[in-house]
Short mmCIF file of C-alpha atoms and ligand atoms in Angstrom, two decimals:
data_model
loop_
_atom_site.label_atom_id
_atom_site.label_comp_id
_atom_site.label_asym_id
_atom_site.label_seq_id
_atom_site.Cartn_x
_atom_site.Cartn_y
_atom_site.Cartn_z
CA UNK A 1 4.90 -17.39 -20.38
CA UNK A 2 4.88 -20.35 -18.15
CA UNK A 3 5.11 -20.64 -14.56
CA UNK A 4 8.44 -21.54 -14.15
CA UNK A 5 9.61 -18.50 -16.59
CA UNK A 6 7.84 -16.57 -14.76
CA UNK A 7 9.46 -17.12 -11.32
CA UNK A 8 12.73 -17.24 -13.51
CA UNK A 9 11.93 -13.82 -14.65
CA UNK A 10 11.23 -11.97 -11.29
CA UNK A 11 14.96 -13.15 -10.12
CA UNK A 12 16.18 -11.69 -13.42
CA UNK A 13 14.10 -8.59 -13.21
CA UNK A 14 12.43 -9.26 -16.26
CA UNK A 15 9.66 -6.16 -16.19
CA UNK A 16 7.36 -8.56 -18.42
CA UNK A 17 7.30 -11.52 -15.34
CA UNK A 18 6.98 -9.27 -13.01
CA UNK A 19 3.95 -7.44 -14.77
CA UNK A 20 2.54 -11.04 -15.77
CA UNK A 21 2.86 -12.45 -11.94
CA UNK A 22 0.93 -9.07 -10.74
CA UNK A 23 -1.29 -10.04 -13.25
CA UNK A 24 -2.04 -13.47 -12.18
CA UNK A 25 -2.16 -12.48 -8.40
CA UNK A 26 -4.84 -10.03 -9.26
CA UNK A 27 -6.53 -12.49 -11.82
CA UNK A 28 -6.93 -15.11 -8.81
CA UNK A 29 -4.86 -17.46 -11.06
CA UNK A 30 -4.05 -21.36 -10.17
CA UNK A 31 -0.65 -21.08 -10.06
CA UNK A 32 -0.62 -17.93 -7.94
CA UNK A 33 0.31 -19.92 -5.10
CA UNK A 34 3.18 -21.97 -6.67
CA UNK A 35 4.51 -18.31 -7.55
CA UNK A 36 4.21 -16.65 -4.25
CA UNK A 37 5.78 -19.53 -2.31
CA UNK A 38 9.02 -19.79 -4.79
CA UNK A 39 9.48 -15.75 -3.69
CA UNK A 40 12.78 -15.32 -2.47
CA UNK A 41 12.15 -15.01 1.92
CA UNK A 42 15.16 -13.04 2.58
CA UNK A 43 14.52 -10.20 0.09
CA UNK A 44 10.80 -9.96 1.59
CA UNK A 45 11.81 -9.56 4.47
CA UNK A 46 15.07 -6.74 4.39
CA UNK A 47 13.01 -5.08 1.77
CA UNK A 48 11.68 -1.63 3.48
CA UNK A 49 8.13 -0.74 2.68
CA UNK A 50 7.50 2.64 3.07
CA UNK A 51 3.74 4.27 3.14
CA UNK A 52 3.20 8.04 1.68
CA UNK A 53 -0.74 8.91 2.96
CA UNK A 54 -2.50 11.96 3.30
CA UNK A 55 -5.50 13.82 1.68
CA UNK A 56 -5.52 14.47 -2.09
CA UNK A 57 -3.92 17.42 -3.49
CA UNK A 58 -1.05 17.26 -0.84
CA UNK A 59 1.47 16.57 -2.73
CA UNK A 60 2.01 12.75 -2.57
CA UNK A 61 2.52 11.69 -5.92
CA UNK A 62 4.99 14.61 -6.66
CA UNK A 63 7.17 14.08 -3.06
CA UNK A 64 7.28 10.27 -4.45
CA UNK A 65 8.17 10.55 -8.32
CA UNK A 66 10.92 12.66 -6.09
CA UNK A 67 12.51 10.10 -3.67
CA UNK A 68 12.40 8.02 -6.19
CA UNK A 69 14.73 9.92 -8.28
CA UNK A 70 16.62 10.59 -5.00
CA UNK A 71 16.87 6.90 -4.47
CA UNK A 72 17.78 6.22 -7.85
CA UNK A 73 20.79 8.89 -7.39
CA UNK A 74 21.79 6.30 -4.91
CA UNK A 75 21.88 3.43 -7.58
CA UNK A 76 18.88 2.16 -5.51
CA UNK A 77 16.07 -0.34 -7.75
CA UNK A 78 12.90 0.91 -6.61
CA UNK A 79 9.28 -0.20 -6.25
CA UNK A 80 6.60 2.50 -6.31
CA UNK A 81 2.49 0.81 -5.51
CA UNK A 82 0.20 3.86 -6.32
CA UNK A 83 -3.34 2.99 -4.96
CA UNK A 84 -5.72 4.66 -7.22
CA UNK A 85 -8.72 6.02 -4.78
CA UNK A 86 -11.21 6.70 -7.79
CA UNK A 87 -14.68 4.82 -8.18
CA UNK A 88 -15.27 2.39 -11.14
CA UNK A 89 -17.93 5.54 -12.07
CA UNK A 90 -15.06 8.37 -12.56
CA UNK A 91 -12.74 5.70 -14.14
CA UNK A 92 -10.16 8.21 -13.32
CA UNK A 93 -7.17 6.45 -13.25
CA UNK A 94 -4.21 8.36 -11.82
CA UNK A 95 -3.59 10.13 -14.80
CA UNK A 96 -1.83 13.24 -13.29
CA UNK A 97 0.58 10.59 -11.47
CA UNK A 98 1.45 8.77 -14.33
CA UNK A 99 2.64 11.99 -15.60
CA UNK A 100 4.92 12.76 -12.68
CA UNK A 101 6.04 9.27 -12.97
CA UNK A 102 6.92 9.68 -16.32
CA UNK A 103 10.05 10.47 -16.37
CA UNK A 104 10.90 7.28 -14.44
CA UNK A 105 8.82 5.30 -16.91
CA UNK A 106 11.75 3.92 -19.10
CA UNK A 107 14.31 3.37 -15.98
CA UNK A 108 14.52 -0.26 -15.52
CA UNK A 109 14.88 -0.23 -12.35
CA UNK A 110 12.21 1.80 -11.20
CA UNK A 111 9.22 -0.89 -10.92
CA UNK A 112 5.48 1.14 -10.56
CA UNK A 113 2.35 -0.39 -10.40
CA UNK A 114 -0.80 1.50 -9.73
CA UNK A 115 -3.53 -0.33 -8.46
CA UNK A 116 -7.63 0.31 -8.08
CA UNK A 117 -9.59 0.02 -5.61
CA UNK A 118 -12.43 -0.69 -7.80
CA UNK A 119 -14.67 -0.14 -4.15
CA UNK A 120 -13.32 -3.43 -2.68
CA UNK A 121 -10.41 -2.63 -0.32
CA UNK A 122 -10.64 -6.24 1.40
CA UNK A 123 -9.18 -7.54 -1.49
CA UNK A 124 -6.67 -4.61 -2.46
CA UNK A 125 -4.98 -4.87 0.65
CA UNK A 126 -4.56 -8.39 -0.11
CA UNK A 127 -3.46 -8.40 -3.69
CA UNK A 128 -1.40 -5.10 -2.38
CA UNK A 129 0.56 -7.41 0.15
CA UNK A 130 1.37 -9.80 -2.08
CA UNK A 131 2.62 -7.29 -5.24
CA UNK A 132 4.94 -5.91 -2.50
CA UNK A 133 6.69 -9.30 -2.09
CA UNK A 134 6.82 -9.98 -5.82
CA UNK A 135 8.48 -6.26 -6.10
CA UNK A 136 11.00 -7.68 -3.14
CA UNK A 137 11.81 -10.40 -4.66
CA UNK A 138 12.68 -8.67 -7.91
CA UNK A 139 15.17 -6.77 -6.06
CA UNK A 140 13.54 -3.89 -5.21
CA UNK A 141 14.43 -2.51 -1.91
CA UNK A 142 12.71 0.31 -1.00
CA UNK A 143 9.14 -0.55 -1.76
CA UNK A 144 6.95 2.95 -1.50
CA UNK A 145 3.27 2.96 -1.27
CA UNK A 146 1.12 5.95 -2.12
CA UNK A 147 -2.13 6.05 -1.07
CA UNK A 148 -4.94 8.82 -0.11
CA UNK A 149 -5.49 8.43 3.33
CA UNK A 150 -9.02 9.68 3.89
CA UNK A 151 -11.11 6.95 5.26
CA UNK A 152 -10.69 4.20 7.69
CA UNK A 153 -10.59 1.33 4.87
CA UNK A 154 -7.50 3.18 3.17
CA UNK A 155 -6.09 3.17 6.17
CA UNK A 156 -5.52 -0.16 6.34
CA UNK A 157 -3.49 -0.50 3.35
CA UNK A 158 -0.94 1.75 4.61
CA UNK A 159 -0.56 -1.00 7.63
CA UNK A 160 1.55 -2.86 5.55
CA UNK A 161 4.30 -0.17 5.03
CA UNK A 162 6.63 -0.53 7.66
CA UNK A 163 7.36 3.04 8.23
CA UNK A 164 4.59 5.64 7.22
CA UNK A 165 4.95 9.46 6.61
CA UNK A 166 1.73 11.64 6.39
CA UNK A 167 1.47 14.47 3.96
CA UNK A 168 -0.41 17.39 4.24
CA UNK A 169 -0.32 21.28 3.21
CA UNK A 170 -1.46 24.12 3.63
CA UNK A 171 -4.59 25.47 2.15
CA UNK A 172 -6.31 21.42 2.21
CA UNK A 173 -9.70 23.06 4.06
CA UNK A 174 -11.34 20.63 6.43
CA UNK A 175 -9.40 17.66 5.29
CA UNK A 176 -6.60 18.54 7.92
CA UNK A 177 -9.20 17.63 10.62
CA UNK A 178 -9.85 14.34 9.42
CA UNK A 179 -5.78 13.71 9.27
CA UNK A 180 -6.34 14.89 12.99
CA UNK A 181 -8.84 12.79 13.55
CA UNK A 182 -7.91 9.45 12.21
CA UNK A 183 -4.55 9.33 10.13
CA UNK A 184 -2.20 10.15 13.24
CA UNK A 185 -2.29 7.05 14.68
CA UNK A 186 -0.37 5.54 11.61
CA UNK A 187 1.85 8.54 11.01
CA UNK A 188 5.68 7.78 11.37
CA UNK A 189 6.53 10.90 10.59
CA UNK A 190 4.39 14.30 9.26
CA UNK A 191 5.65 15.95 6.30
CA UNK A 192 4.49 19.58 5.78
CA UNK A 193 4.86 19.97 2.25
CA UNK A 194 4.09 23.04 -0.13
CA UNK A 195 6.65 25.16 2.65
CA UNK A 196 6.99 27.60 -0.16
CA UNK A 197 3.32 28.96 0.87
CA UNK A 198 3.97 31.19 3.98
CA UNK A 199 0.79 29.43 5.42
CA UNK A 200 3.01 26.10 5.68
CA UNK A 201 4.55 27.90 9.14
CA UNK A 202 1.56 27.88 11.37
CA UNK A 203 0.56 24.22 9.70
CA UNK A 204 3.73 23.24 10.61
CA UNK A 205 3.53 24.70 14.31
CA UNK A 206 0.04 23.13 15.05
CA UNK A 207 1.00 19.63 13.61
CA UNK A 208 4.22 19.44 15.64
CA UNK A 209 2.19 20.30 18.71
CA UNK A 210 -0.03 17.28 18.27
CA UNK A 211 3.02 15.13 17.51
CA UNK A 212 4.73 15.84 20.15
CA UNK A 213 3.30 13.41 22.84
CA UNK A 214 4.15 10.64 20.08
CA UNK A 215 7.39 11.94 19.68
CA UNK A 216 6.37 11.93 16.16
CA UNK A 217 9.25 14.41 13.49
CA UNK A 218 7.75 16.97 11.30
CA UNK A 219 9.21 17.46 8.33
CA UNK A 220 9.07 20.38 5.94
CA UNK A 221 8.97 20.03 2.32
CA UNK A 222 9.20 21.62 -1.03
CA UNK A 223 8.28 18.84 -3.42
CA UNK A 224 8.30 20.10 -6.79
CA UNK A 225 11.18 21.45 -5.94
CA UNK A 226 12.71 18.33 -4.22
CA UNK A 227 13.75 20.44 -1.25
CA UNK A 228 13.55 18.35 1.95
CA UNK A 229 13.41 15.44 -0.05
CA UNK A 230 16.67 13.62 0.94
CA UNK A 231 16.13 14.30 4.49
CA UNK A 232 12.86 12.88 4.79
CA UNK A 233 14.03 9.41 3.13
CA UNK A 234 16.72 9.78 5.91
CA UNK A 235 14.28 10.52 8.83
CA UNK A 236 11.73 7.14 7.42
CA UNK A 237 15.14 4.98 6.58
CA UNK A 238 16.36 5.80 10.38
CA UNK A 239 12.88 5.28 12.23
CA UNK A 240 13.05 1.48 9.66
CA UNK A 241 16.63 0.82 11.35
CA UNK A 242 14.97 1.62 14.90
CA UNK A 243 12.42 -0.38 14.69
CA UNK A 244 14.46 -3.62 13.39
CA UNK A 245 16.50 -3.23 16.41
CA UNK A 246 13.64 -2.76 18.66
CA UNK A 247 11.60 -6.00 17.07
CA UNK A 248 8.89 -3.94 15.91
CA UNK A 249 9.35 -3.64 12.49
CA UNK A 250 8.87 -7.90 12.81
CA UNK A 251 5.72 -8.07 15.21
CA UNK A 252 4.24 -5.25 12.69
CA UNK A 253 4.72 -7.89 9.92
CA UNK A 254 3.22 -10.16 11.40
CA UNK A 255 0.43 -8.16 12.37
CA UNK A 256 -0.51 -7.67 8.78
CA UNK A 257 0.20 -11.17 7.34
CA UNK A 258 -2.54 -11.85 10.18
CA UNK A 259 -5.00 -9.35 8.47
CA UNK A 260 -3.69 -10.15 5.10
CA UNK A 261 -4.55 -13.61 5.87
CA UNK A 262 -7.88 -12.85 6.87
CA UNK A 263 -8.78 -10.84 3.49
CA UNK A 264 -7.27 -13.06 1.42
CA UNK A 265 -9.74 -16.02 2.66
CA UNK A 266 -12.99 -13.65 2.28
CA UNK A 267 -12.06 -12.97 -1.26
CA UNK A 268 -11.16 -16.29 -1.78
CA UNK A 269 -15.35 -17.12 -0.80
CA UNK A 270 -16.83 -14.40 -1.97
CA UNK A 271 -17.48 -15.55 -5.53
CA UNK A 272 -18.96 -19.33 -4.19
CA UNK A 273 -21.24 -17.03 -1.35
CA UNK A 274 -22.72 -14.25 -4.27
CA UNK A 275 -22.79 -17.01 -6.66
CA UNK A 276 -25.02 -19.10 -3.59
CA UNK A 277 -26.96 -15.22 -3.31
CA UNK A 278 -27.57 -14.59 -6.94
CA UNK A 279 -29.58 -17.87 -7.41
CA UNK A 280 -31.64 -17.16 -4.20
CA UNK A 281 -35.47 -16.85 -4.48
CA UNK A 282 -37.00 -18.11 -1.49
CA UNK A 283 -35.50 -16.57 1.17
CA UNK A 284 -35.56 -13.33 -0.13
CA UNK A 285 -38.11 -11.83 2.50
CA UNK A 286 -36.42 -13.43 4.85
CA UNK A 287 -34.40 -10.95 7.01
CA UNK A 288 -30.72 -10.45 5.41
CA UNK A 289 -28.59 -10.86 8.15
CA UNK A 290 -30.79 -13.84 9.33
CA UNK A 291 -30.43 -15.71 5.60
CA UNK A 292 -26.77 -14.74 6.28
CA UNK A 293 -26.29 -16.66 9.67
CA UNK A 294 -28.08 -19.43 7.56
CA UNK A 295 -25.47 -19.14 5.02
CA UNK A 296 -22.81 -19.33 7.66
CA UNK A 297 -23.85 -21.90 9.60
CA UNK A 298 -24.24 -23.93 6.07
CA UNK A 299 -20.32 -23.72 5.20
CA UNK A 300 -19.31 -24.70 8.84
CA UNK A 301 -21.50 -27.95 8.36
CA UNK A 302 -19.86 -28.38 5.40
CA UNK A 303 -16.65 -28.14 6.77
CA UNK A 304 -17.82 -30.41 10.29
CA UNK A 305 -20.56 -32.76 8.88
N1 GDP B 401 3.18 25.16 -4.10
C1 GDP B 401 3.50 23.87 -4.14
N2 GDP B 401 2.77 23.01 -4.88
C2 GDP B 401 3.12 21.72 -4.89
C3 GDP B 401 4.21 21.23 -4.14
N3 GDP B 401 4.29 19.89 -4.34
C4 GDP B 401 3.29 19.57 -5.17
N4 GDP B 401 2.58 20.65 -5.51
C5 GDP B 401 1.42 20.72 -6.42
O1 GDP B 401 0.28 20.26 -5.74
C6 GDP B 401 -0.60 19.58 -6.67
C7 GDP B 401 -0.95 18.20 -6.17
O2 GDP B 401 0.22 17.38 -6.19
P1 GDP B 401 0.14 15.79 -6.23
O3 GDP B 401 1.52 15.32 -6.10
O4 GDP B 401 -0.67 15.33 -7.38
O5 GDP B 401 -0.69 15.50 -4.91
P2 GDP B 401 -1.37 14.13 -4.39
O6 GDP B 401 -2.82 14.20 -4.75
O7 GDP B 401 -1.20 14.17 -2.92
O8 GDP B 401 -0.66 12.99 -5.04
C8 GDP B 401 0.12 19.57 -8.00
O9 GDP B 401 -0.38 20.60 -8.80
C9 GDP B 401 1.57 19.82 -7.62
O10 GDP B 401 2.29 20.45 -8.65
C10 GDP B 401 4.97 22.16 -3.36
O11 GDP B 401 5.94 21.83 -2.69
N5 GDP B 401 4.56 23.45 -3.39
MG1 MG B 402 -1.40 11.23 -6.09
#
């Protein structure tokens, strides 16, 4: 497939161009840029990217094979981005969400790509931006992006959804601190799923209190069961709408095309700076982060001579 087929293809929602120009972002390919600029501006930018986080086991993949079906109720075309959290070591891809995506597998117009980390997320959060706006341009509108929000680095690839809900449940142990702790600050909206468990109440309850000052909804949700389902689309779809009016929804763009930027341009290097690394001897007992600077101060003269 050449180039121009290619670009052809993502307009006529071929699922082969759009798997080959993922392919070639992710690949680093030549022509990646001629792609990404011939994207279609307007769809990237009405298209509504919304982030599903929280810890594992909390129901994520489940509530999203379900909106999905929701959406596609609606006659919606949908693009689902499943960030696979597992190391290179457990090679476990997301097998059990393949499964609940199955049944949306053959549907043409439900676009999923799953995605791994593979322990870099500098250049996932990159490559993520950039599948989003090929998925855009291919006419899907919702985008949804799962991720496991435990650390600070998956954080960061939620920042590109426009409208975030958090997931948790009952019975998660200690993880419920650390969404405390650190995944609030992104959360849209909380989603309490698993409310069949009586437990769900009080988890509810103590989540709401914390979200209060924010203003923040909770939601309550039965996802295997798809109960709740319809009204948390609703509740993310409404808080998108707000935010357009309000100009937020653009200066949070912006915001990540800035970081986007900067990730894109460190992966871009990296390969010249290990290759410059790998064939060090010398400097070796040097201090590292003074052989860095050293490094650094090379590429600027480079760039300045
Ligand atoms: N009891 C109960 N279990 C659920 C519910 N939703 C999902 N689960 C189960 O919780 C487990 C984890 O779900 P999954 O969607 O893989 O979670 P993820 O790791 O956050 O993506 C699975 O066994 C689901 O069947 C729910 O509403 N109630
Ligand atoms: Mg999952």
């Amino acid at each position: 497939m050449d180039i121009k087929s290619i670009i052809q293809g993502i307009k006529d929602k071929s699922p082969r161009a759009i798997a080959r120009a993922i392919t070639l972002v992710e690949n680093g390919d030549i022509w990646v840029d001629e792609l990404l600029e011939s994207l279609d501006k307007k769809s990237i930018d009405e298209t509504m990217i919304f982030g599903i986080t929280g810890p594992p086991g909390a129901g994520k993949s489940t509530l999203t094979g379900k909106i999905v079906g929701y959406l596609r109720s609606l006659g919606k075309r949908v693009g689902v981005i499943a960030i696979d959290p597992s190391s290179p070591i457990s090679g476990g891809a997301i097998h059990g969400d393949r499964i609940r995506m199955m049944e949306h597998s053959l549907d043409g117009d439900v676009v999923i790509r799953s995605m791994a980390t593979r322990g870099r997320l500098g250049g996932l959060c990159a490559s993520a931006g950039a599948v989003c706006r090929i998925l855009a341009s291919s006419g899907c509108n919702p985008i949804i992006i799962e991720t496991v929000g435990v650390g600070q680095s998956e954080i960061d690839i939620i920042k590109i959804a426009d409208v975030t809900a958090l997931v948790s449940a009952p019975g998660l142990g200690d993880d419920i601190q650390a969404l405390k702790a650190g995944l609030m600050e992104v959360a849209d909206i909380m989603v309490v799923n698993k409310a069949d468990k009586p437990e769900a109440q009080m988890l509810a309850v103590e989540l709401s209190e914390i979200a209060r000052d924010k203003g923040t909804e909770v939601i309550l949700t039965i996802a295997y069961e798809g109960k709740g389902v319809d009204k948390l689309y609703h509740a993310m779809e409404e808080i998108y709408k707000k935010q357009v009016e309000l100009g937020t929804k653009q200066r949070k763009r912006w915001e990540s095309r800035k970081k986007e930027i900067v990730d894109w341009v460190i992966e871009m290097i990296r390969p010249e700076i290990e290759k410059q690394v790998d064939s060090m001897d010398r400097d070796l007992d040097k201090d590292p982060r003074v052989v860095a600077n050293s490094i650094v101060m090379g590429l600027k003269k480079e760039r300045n001579p």
